[in-house]
Amino acid sequence: MEDKNYPQAHKKILASIQYPQIGEAGKTGTWRTMRPLIHEDKCIVVKTGTHNCHLCWLYCPEGVVSRTIPPTIDYDYCKGCGICAQECPHNAIERLEEGGAKACPA
Amino acid sequence: MPSIKLLKGNHAAAYACKSARVGMVAAYPITPQSPVVEKISEFVEAGELPGTEFVKVESEQSAIAAVIAASATGSRVFTASSANGLAYMHELLPWAAGTRLPVVLCIASRALAAPWSVWTDHADVFATRDCGWITMFAENNQEIYDTVLTAYRVAEDPNVYLPAFCAYDGYILSHTLMPVQVEDIEKVDQFLPPLKHHINLTDFEHVKGVGPVTLPDPPDRGEYGYAPGYFEFRFSMQRSLEHSLSVIKQAHKEFSEIFGRSYGNGVYKTYKMEDAEVAIFAVMSVAAESRLAVDFLREKGIKVGLVSLKVFRPFPSEDLREIFKDISNVVVFDREIGYGWEGVLSYELKAALYKSSTQPDIKGYIVGLGGRDITYQQIAKGVQTALTMESVNENPIQTDFIGLQLDKLQFLKREGGY
Amino acid sequence: MVKSVKIMDIPEEEMILPGTRLCPSCAPQLAYRFILKALGPKTIVAVPASCMTVVHGMQGATPVKVPVLNTTFETVAASASGIVASLKNLGKDKEVTVLAIAGDGGTVDIGIQGLSGAAERHTDMIFCCYDNEAYMNTGIQRSGSTPFGAITTTTPIDGKLEHKKNMAMIMEAHGLSYIATACASYPLDLYAKFVKAKEMKGEGLRYIHVLAPCPPGWGFDNKLAIEIGRLAVKTGFWPMFEIIRGKMELSKESRRLIDPTKRKPLEEYLQPQRRFRKLSPEQKQELENYVADTWNTIAKRVDV
């Protein structure tokens, strides 16, 4: 383990230390079978331009929905659990089958 | 000025903690260790250990867990126990070693139950054998004080970073008064510099997790490179333990230069071994009693000496090969049994001397379990008997005991039982 | 009682980096996300064997941005005690919050001795039990916190024959300054309670018991993780309250449930969960009685 952050001691002896890193379990987006898609035309935060909802941010266990206008989802790590779509009071989040035609608009 | 105090072994351990400026103590009372806890409490409440936190935990398991955590946070820590208390700590012993924390633990040695016994016996110490700790012994109260200081010095060495035991006999040392020289704290500081944190959980600039789940093989951690697997961590522990032998010797050398006291070469002590043809091999109380047996046998014209092992882990096999190279017979007295086989010291010595060019005959005896007194006359008789035996190196079909009182149990004899 | 918190009051920064090893829809992870937001970066965490070990990741890397000490199953409170003592020894205790976070097994079963000791010693720490009501990390075996009637891998046919331990009351008997129950489905309330516990630094051990639904363990669709916890509260099965220096107050979501007619039928909570699929009418009645008894006890203690 070579890194500037690693204390010298742990290069001479091995101690079981871990350091913060994104994607500890890899790109967990690959676990996903259903992809959440935010329809901005239905999203109250986008429509009003104010931070008056963000329930998708609140309830995401993984913390991959942003608290921004518009909200965005980090698909690299979103596990596709569907909580955001379920909890959205405005039905602005649609769940699409991963790999299906609609799921990859770009 | 250093002061000479009349101290019980347990109090010698407590004074060593004070001299070492221990920052955190967690312990739970058990006979015969309790006076260590009581004395440290007294020091803390009297303000003689400024800044030291003593957590009076509700069990030994919590004691060892708490000192491990405090060590990882950055304090110099101490705990102590005996027998069942030490056994209750067992799960956390490899945890301390595996996390590479310089915890120091005193063992006031006592027999493991059942049946209940509070008296001396080395089974509790030897049951910790494979936990990755450095294991040191003391034969008298001054040696307890000195060994605790040395244990910190070695455990905190950056090439070692492993926990260490200092074991001494329950009651025989723990509750017996002996003169002990307690050193000036400034002089101890010379020998024992402040702990250099190597994990230091309070370093918020370098946030870290300690002791996570570890895979069989090293995973690729991207910018960090490969992280070690469990196998590599345990390899490192073993190498550090092996290396600690030279660190212990060096620490002992510096100790004797500073304080003027020495214990053999730091890993074993000898008594009248210079011209010896026969050697006794023992530890702790049994070694102390064997010194008298050596004198007794020499009066009878037997050229016998004593090797008292001071460091059991790492096992100093090279040193033992050297010291026993001109010896014809080694007689080993174990105050425990590796049940189903023989005394632990006996079989470990046999393993260490396996295929050495001049292999002595090695005869083992079990003595003094559960506090049964063992006298120098009994030890001498054991040596004399061993010298008359032929082929003692054959596998022992039955272990030999000295000091059993089976003759008092006529029914057992009558029924042919055991 | 805690002040109500709005979403925009909560720090935006995530203390848990994404890409964790936990299951999708993990309510304990959701709870932990807000616990760490409440406690902030100057927190040291002790974690026993549990799903929390899993969220902290494997060797080399961790998603969690605060220092963590892993320890054995039964010793999390003792380990946290050791951290607290060391911080005092090093003169850093004023600036750092110590959190012990254990599952229900590590709290109410194997961990209860260490927890009781740390509580009795008034150790300056927060102890959080995230309660997913069974040994989930080892494969859904029953614990002392599993509810009556629930099917687990060690109560596979009859369901559990005993009710869950009332841990908040056990902790109250220790004379703690702060005890709260919370639920992962109410992150704002949970956040506020941890902020409160943090503010009460210096008043010994503060205990928070968080109900955290486990989709694979309880047997419901991932997307329902929030809704199931919400139903636990709304049916009255999981009352949310605080006991501040001996005074019990119901939390906002639970306050009106003191009136039995305001509680949703318990069936709505039980029905979507496969662990309750084998409940007989008698067992359902027993659970109804349990909820009624729980509330009768609460009603005697709170100002309505």
Short mmCIF file of C-alpha atoms in Angstrom, two decimals, chain B residues 74-379:
data_model
loop_
_atom_site.label_atom_id
_atom_site.label_comp_id
_atom_site.label_asym_id
_atom_site.label_seq_id
_atom_site.Cartn_x
_atom_site.Cartn_y
_atom_site.Cartn_z
CA GLY B 74 -3.22 7.01 21.56
CA SER B 75 -2.68 6.30 25.28
CA ARG B 76 -0.17 4.06 27.01
CA VAL B 77 -2.38 1.41 28.61
CA PHE B 78 -2.24 -1.25 31.29
CA THR B 79 -4.39 -4.09 32.53
CA ALA B 80 -3.90 -7.19 34.66
CA SER B 81 -5.67 -10.44 35.37
CA SER B 82 -5.41 -14.08 36.44
CA ALA B 83 -6.71 -17.49 35.40
CA ASN B 84 -10.44 -17.33 34.61
CA GLY B 85 -10.28 -13.58 34.13
CA LEU B 86 -7.52 -14.01 31.60
CA ALA B 87 -9.50 -16.78 29.93
CA TYR B 88 -12.48 -14.41 29.73
CA MET B 89 -10.22 -11.93 27.93
CA HIS B 90 -9.10 -14.56 25.47
CA GLU B 91 -11.19 -13.47 22.48
CA LEU B 92 -9.63 -10.02 22.62
CA LEU B 93 -6.01 -11.20 23.01
CA PRO B 94 -5.47 -11.93 19.30
CA TRP B 95 -7.42 -8.72 18.63
CA ALA B 96 -4.75 -6.67 20.44
CA ALA B 97 -1.95 -8.45 18.60
CA GLY B 98 -3.73 -8.37 15.24
CA THR B 99 -4.31 -4.63 15.61
CA ARG B 100 -0.61 -4.26 16.55
CA LEU B 101 -1.27 -2.42 19.79
CA PRO B 102 1.37 -2.15 22.56
CA VAL B 103 -0.91 -3.23 25.41
CA VAL B 104 0.87 -4.46 28.56
CA LEU B 105 -0.93 -7.02 30.71
CA CYS B 106 0.30 -8.45 34.01
CA ILE B 107 -0.69 -12.00 34.87
CA ALA B 108 -0.69 -13.01 38.53
CA SER B 109 -0.61 -16.65 37.60
CA ARG B 110 -3.31 -18.95 38.95
CA ALA B 111 -4.81 -22.36 38.19
CA LEU B 112 -7.66 -22.56 35.71
CA ALA B 113 -10.94 -23.98 37.04
CA ALA B 114 -12.58 -26.45 37.39
CA PRO B 115 -12.24 -27.32 40.15
CA TRP B 116 -11.90 -23.85 41.60
CA SER B 117 -8.41 -23.00 42.75
CA VAL B 118 -7.01 -19.56 43.47
CA TRP B 119 -3.43 -20.78 43.90
CA THR B 120 -0.46 -20.56 41.62
CA ASP B 121 -0.20 -22.63 38.46
CA HIS B 122 1.08 -21.60 35.05
CA ALA B 123 -1.78 -22.98 32.96
CA ASP B 124 -3.39 -19.55 32.53
CA VAL B 125 -0.21 -18.08 31.05
CA PHE B 126 0.50 -20.94 28.70
CA ALA B 127 -3.10 -21.05 27.47
CA THR B 128 -2.45 -17.64 25.86
CA ARG B 129 0.49 -19.03 23.91
CA ASP B 130 -0.78 -18.68 20.35
CA CYS B 131 -2.33 -15.21 20.59
CA GLY B 132 0.62 -13.29 19.14
CA TRP B 133 1.72 -11.64 22.40
CA ILE B 134 5.23 -11.27 23.74
CA THR B 135 5.35 -13.33 26.93
CA MET B 136 7.79 -12.46 29.72
CA PHE B 137 8.24 -13.98 33.17
CA ALA B 138 9.44 -12.61 36.48
CA GLU B 139 10.95 -14.58 39.37
CA ASN B 140 10.89 -11.86 42.03
CA ASN B 141 9.22 -8.53 42.74
CA GLN B 142 12.09 -6.36 41.51
CA GLU B 143 11.97 -8.32 38.29
CA ILE B 144 8.23 -7.64 38.00
CA TYR B 145 8.87 -3.90 38.20
CA ASP B 146 11.75 -4.09 35.73
CA THR B 147 9.94 -6.42 33.33
CA VAL B 148 6.87 -4.19 33.09
CA LEU B 149 9.10 -1.25 32.08
CA THR B 150 10.93 -3.42 29.56
CA ALA B 151 7.65 -4.76 28.21
CA TYR B 152 6.50 -1.23 27.32
CA ARG B 153 9.82 -0.41 25.71
CA VAL B 154 9.68 -3.51 23.51
CA ALA B 155 5.94 -3.44 22.75
CA GLU B 156 6.16 0.18 21.59
CA ASP B 157 9.18 -0.37 19.36
CA PRO B 158 8.14 0.66 15.81
CA ASN B 159 9.47 -2.62 14.44
CA VAL B 160 7.47 -4.61 16.95
CA TYR B 161 4.15 -2.93 17.91
CA LEU B 162 2.81 -5.99 19.67
CA PRO B 163 1.21 -6.50 23.09
CA ALA B 164 3.16 -8.05 25.94
CA PHE B 165 2.45 -10.12 29.04
CA CYS B 166 4.42 -9.94 32.24
CA ALA B 167 3.61 -13.08 34.24
CA TYR B 168 4.46 -13.84 37.85
CA ASP B 169 3.22 -16.41 40.35
CA GLY B 170 0.02 -15.73 42.24
CA TYR B 171 0.58 -15.47 46.01
CA ILE B 172 4.21 -16.64 45.84
CA LEU B 173 5.07 -13.24 44.35
CA SER B 174 1.77 -11.39 44.10
CA HIS B 175 1.22 -11.29 47.88
CA THR B 176 4.78 -11.58 49.20
CA LEU B 177 6.74 -8.56 50.37
CA MET B 178 10.19 -8.02 48.93
CA PRO B 179 12.44 -4.98 48.69
CA VAL B 180 11.97 -3.27 45.32
CA GLN B 181 13.95 -0.33 44.02
CA VAL B 182 11.50 2.15 42.49
CA GLU B 183 13.39 4.35 40.07
CA ASP B 184 13.26 8.10 39.52
CA ILE B 185 10.64 8.82 36.91
CA GLU B 186 13.05 11.03 34.93
CA LYS B 187 15.46 8.13 34.71
CA VAL B 188 12.64 5.87 33.55
CA ASP B 189 11.80 8.49 30.90
CA GLN B 190 15.31 8.01 29.49
CA PHE B 191 14.65 4.32 29.07
CA LEU B 192 11.04 4.63 28.04
CA PRO B 193 10.28 7.61 25.78
CA PRO B 194 6.66 8.70 25.32
CA LEU B 195 4.49 6.41 23.21
CA LYS B 196 4.69 7.20 19.52
CA HIS B 197 1.17 6.66 18.26
CA HIS B 198 1.00 4.48 15.21
CA ILE B 199 -2.76 4.24 14.85
CA ASN B 200 -3.92 7.35 16.70
CA LEU B 201 -7.66 7.51 16.08
CA THR B 202 -7.69 11.19 17.08
CA ASP B 203 -5.74 12.18 13.98
CA PHE B 204 -8.68 13.72 12.13
CA GLU B 205 -6.37 14.79 9.31
CA HIS B 206 -5.81 11.13 8.50
CA VAL B 207 -9.14 9.50 9.26
CA LYS B 208 -8.88 5.75 9.49
CA GLY B 209 -10.76 2.62 10.39
CA VAL B 210 -9.03 -0.05 12.45
CA GLY B 211 -9.40 -3.82 12.28
CA PRO B 212 -11.97 -4.27 9.48
CA VAL B 213 -13.04 -7.47 7.74
CA THR B 214 -10.15 -8.79 5.69
CA LEU B 215 -10.24 -10.98 2.61
CA PRO B 216 -8.09 -14.04 1.93
CA ASP B 217 -6.33 -12.25 -0.94
CA PRO B 218 -5.14 -8.63 -1.21
CA PRO B 219 -7.76 -6.47 -2.97
CA ASP B 220 -6.71 -3.74 -5.40
CA ARG B 221 -7.54 -0.40 -3.77
CA GLY B 222 -6.87 1.77 -6.83
CA GLU B 223 -4.81 4.82 -5.90
CA TYR B 224 -3.80 3.10 -2.65
CA GLY B 225 -2.48 0.01 -4.40
CA TYR B 226 -3.08 -3.45 -2.97
CA ALA B 227 -4.23 -3.80 0.63
CA PRO B 228 -2.76 -6.76 2.54
CA GLY B 229 -4.82 -9.92 2.99
CA TYR B 230 -5.29 -11.73 6.32
CA PHE B 231 -2.37 -14.01 5.50
CA GLU B 232 -0.01 -11.05 5.06
CA PHE B 233 -1.12 -9.48 8.35
CA ARG B 234 -0.41 -12.68 10.21
CA PHE B 235 2.93 -13.08 8.41
CA SER B 236 3.83 -9.60 9.62
CA MET B 237 2.87 -10.48 13.21
CA GLN B 238 5.08 -13.55 13.13
CA ARG B 239 8.04 -11.67 11.63
CA SER B 240 7.68 -8.91 14.21
CA LEU B 241 7.57 -11.45 17.03
CA GLU B 242 10.70 -13.14 15.67
CA HIS B 243 12.41 -9.78 15.33
CA SER B 244 11.35 -8.73 18.83
CA LEU B 245 13.90 -11.13 20.30
CA SER B 246 16.75 -8.82 19.30
CA VAL B 247 14.71 -5.78 20.40
CA ILE B 248 14.20 -7.39 23.82
CA LYS B 249 17.94 -8.07 24.15
CA GLN B 250 18.81 -4.52 23.16
CA ALA B 251 16.22 -3.07 25.53
CA HIS B 252 17.54 -5.27 28.32
CA LYS B 253 21.10 -4.12 27.60
CA GLU B 254 20.10 -0.47 27.81
CA PHE B 255 18.05 -1.19 30.92
CA SER B 256 21.05 -2.68 32.70
CA GLU B 257 23.23 0.25 31.63
CA ILE B 258 20.76 2.77 33.01
CA PHE B 259 19.58 0.98 36.15
CA GLY B 260 22.44 -1.43 36.89
CA ARG B 261 20.26 -4.53 37.07
CA SER B 262 20.29 -7.35 34.56
CA TYR B 263 18.52 -10.63 33.94
CA GLY B 264 20.82 -12.90 31.96
CA ASN B 265 20.75 -11.77 28.35
CA GLY B 266 17.17 -10.53 28.65
CA VAL B 267 15.58 -13.68 27.28
CA TYR B 268 16.93 -16.28 29.68
CA LYS B 269 18.81 -16.29 32.98
CA THR B 270 21.39 -18.82 34.08
CA TYR B 271 22.60 -20.02 37.45
CA LYS B 272 25.91 -21.93 37.73
CA MET B 273 25.78 -22.98 34.10
CA GLU B 274 29.46 -22.18 33.44
CA ASP B 275 30.74 -25.71 34.10
CA ALA B 276 27.41 -27.52 34.19
CA GLU B 277 26.92 -30.94 32.61
CA VAL B 278 23.30 -31.20 33.62
CA ALA B 279 20.72 -28.40 33.44
CA ILE B 280 17.37 -27.66 34.97
CA PHE B 281 14.95 -25.78 32.70
CA ALA B 282 12.07 -23.97 34.38
CA VAL B 283 10.27 -20.64 34.74
CA MET B 284 8.96 -18.31 37.46
CA SER B 285 8.47 -19.82 40.94
CA VAL B 286 9.79 -23.20 39.86
CA ALA B 287 12.98 -21.61 38.53
CA ALA B 288 13.41 -19.67 41.76
CA GLU B 289 13.13 -22.86 43.81
CA SER B 290 15.47 -24.65 41.40
CA ARG B 291 18.32 -22.31 42.35
CA LEU B 292 18.32 -23.98 45.77
CA ALA B 293 18.18 -27.39 44.14
CA VAL B 294 21.29 -26.51 42.08
CA ASP B 295 23.23 -25.65 45.24
CA PHE B 296 21.96 -28.79 46.96
CA LEU B 297 22.97 -31.06 44.06
CA ARG B 298 26.36 -29.42 43.65
CA GLU B 299 27.08 -30.26 47.29
CA LYS B 300 26.47 -33.85 46.26
CA GLY B 301 28.97 -33.49 43.43
CA ILE B 302 26.54 -33.23 40.51
CA LYS B 303 27.56 -30.46 38.09
CA VAL B 304 24.13 -28.97 37.57
CA GLY B 305 23.03 -25.51 36.51
CA LEU B 306 19.74 -23.71 35.85
CA VAL B 307 18.32 -22.05 32.78
CA SER B 308 15.35 -19.90 33.77
CA LEU B 309 13.42 -18.83 30.71
CA LYS B 310 12.53 -15.14 30.82
CA VAL B 311 10.92 -14.81 27.41
CA PHE B 312 8.61 -17.61 26.27
CA ARG B 313 7.25 -15.83 23.19
CA PRO B 314 9.12 -15.30 20.99
CA PHE B 315 10.70 -18.66 21.88
CA PRO B 316 14.50 -18.11 21.89
CA SER B 317 15.43 -21.37 20.18
CA GLU B 318 18.85 -20.19 18.94
CA ASP B 319 19.83 -19.11 22.44
CA LEU B 320 18.66 -22.40 23.90
CA ARG B 321 20.60 -24.42 21.34
CA GLU B 322 23.69 -22.46 22.28
CA ILE B 323 23.33 -22.70 26.06
CA PHE B 324 22.53 -26.43 26.00
CA LYS B 325 25.20 -27.41 23.47
CA ASP B 326 27.57 -28.97 26.02
CA ILE B 327 24.88 -30.31 28.31
CA SER B 328 24.20 -34.05 28.53
CA ASN B 329 20.85 -33.91 30.33
CA VAL B 330 18.14 -31.29 30.67
CA VAL B 331 15.45 -31.82 33.30
CA VAL B 332 12.34 -29.70 32.74
CA PHE B 333 9.85 -28.84 35.48
CA ASP B 334 6.47 -27.64 34.21
CA ARG B 335 3.86 -26.11 36.50
CA GLU B 336 1.18 -26.82 33.85
CA ILE B 337 0.36 -29.55 31.37
CA GLY B 338 -0.25 -29.41 27.67
CA TYR B 339 -3.10 -31.82 28.37
CA GLY B 340 -2.96 -35.02 26.38
CA TRP B 341 0.73 -34.50 25.69
CA GLU B 342 3.24 -33.31 28.31
CA GLY B 343 4.52 -30.16 30.00
CA VAL B 344 4.61 -27.26 27.54
CA LEU B 345 8.17 -26.16 28.34
CA SER B 346 9.33 -29.73 27.96
CA TYR B 347 7.93 -30.28 24.49
CA GLU B 348 8.82 -26.80 23.30
CA LEU B 349 12.42 -27.33 24.34
CA LYS B 350 12.49 -30.67 22.55
CA ALA B 351 11.24 -28.97 19.41
CA ALA B 352 13.81 -26.18 19.73
CA LEU B 353 16.70 -28.65 20.09
CA TYR B 354 15.49 -31.03 17.38
CA LYS B 355 18.44 -32.05 15.20
CA SER B 356 20.86 -29.77 17.06
CA SER B 357 24.33 -31.27 16.73
CA THR B 358 24.71 -32.12 20.40
CA GLN B 359 21.26 -33.02 21.55
CA PRO B 360 20.90 -33.55 25.30
CA ASP B 361 18.54 -36.04 26.87
CA ILE B 362 15.43 -34.14 27.95
CA LYS B 363 13.24 -35.36 30.81
CA GLY B 364 10.08 -33.52 31.83
CA TYR B 365 8.16 -33.52 35.10
CA ILE B 366 4.86 -31.98 36.08
CA VAL B 367 5.02 -30.21 39.44
CA GLY B 368 3.04 -27.96 41.75
CA LEU B 369 -0.32 -27.75 39.99
CA GLY B 370 -3.00 -25.69 41.73
CA GLY B 371 -0.57 -24.29 44.29
CA ARG B 372 0.84 -27.60 45.57
CA ASP B 373 4.16 -26.67 47.14
CA ILE B 374 7.26 -27.75 45.23
CA THR B 375 10.47 -27.93 47.25
CA TYR B 376 14.09 -27.85 46.16
CA GLN B 377 14.49 -31.38 47.58
CA GLN B 378 11.77 -32.63 45.22
CA ILE B 379 13.39 -30.87 42.28
#
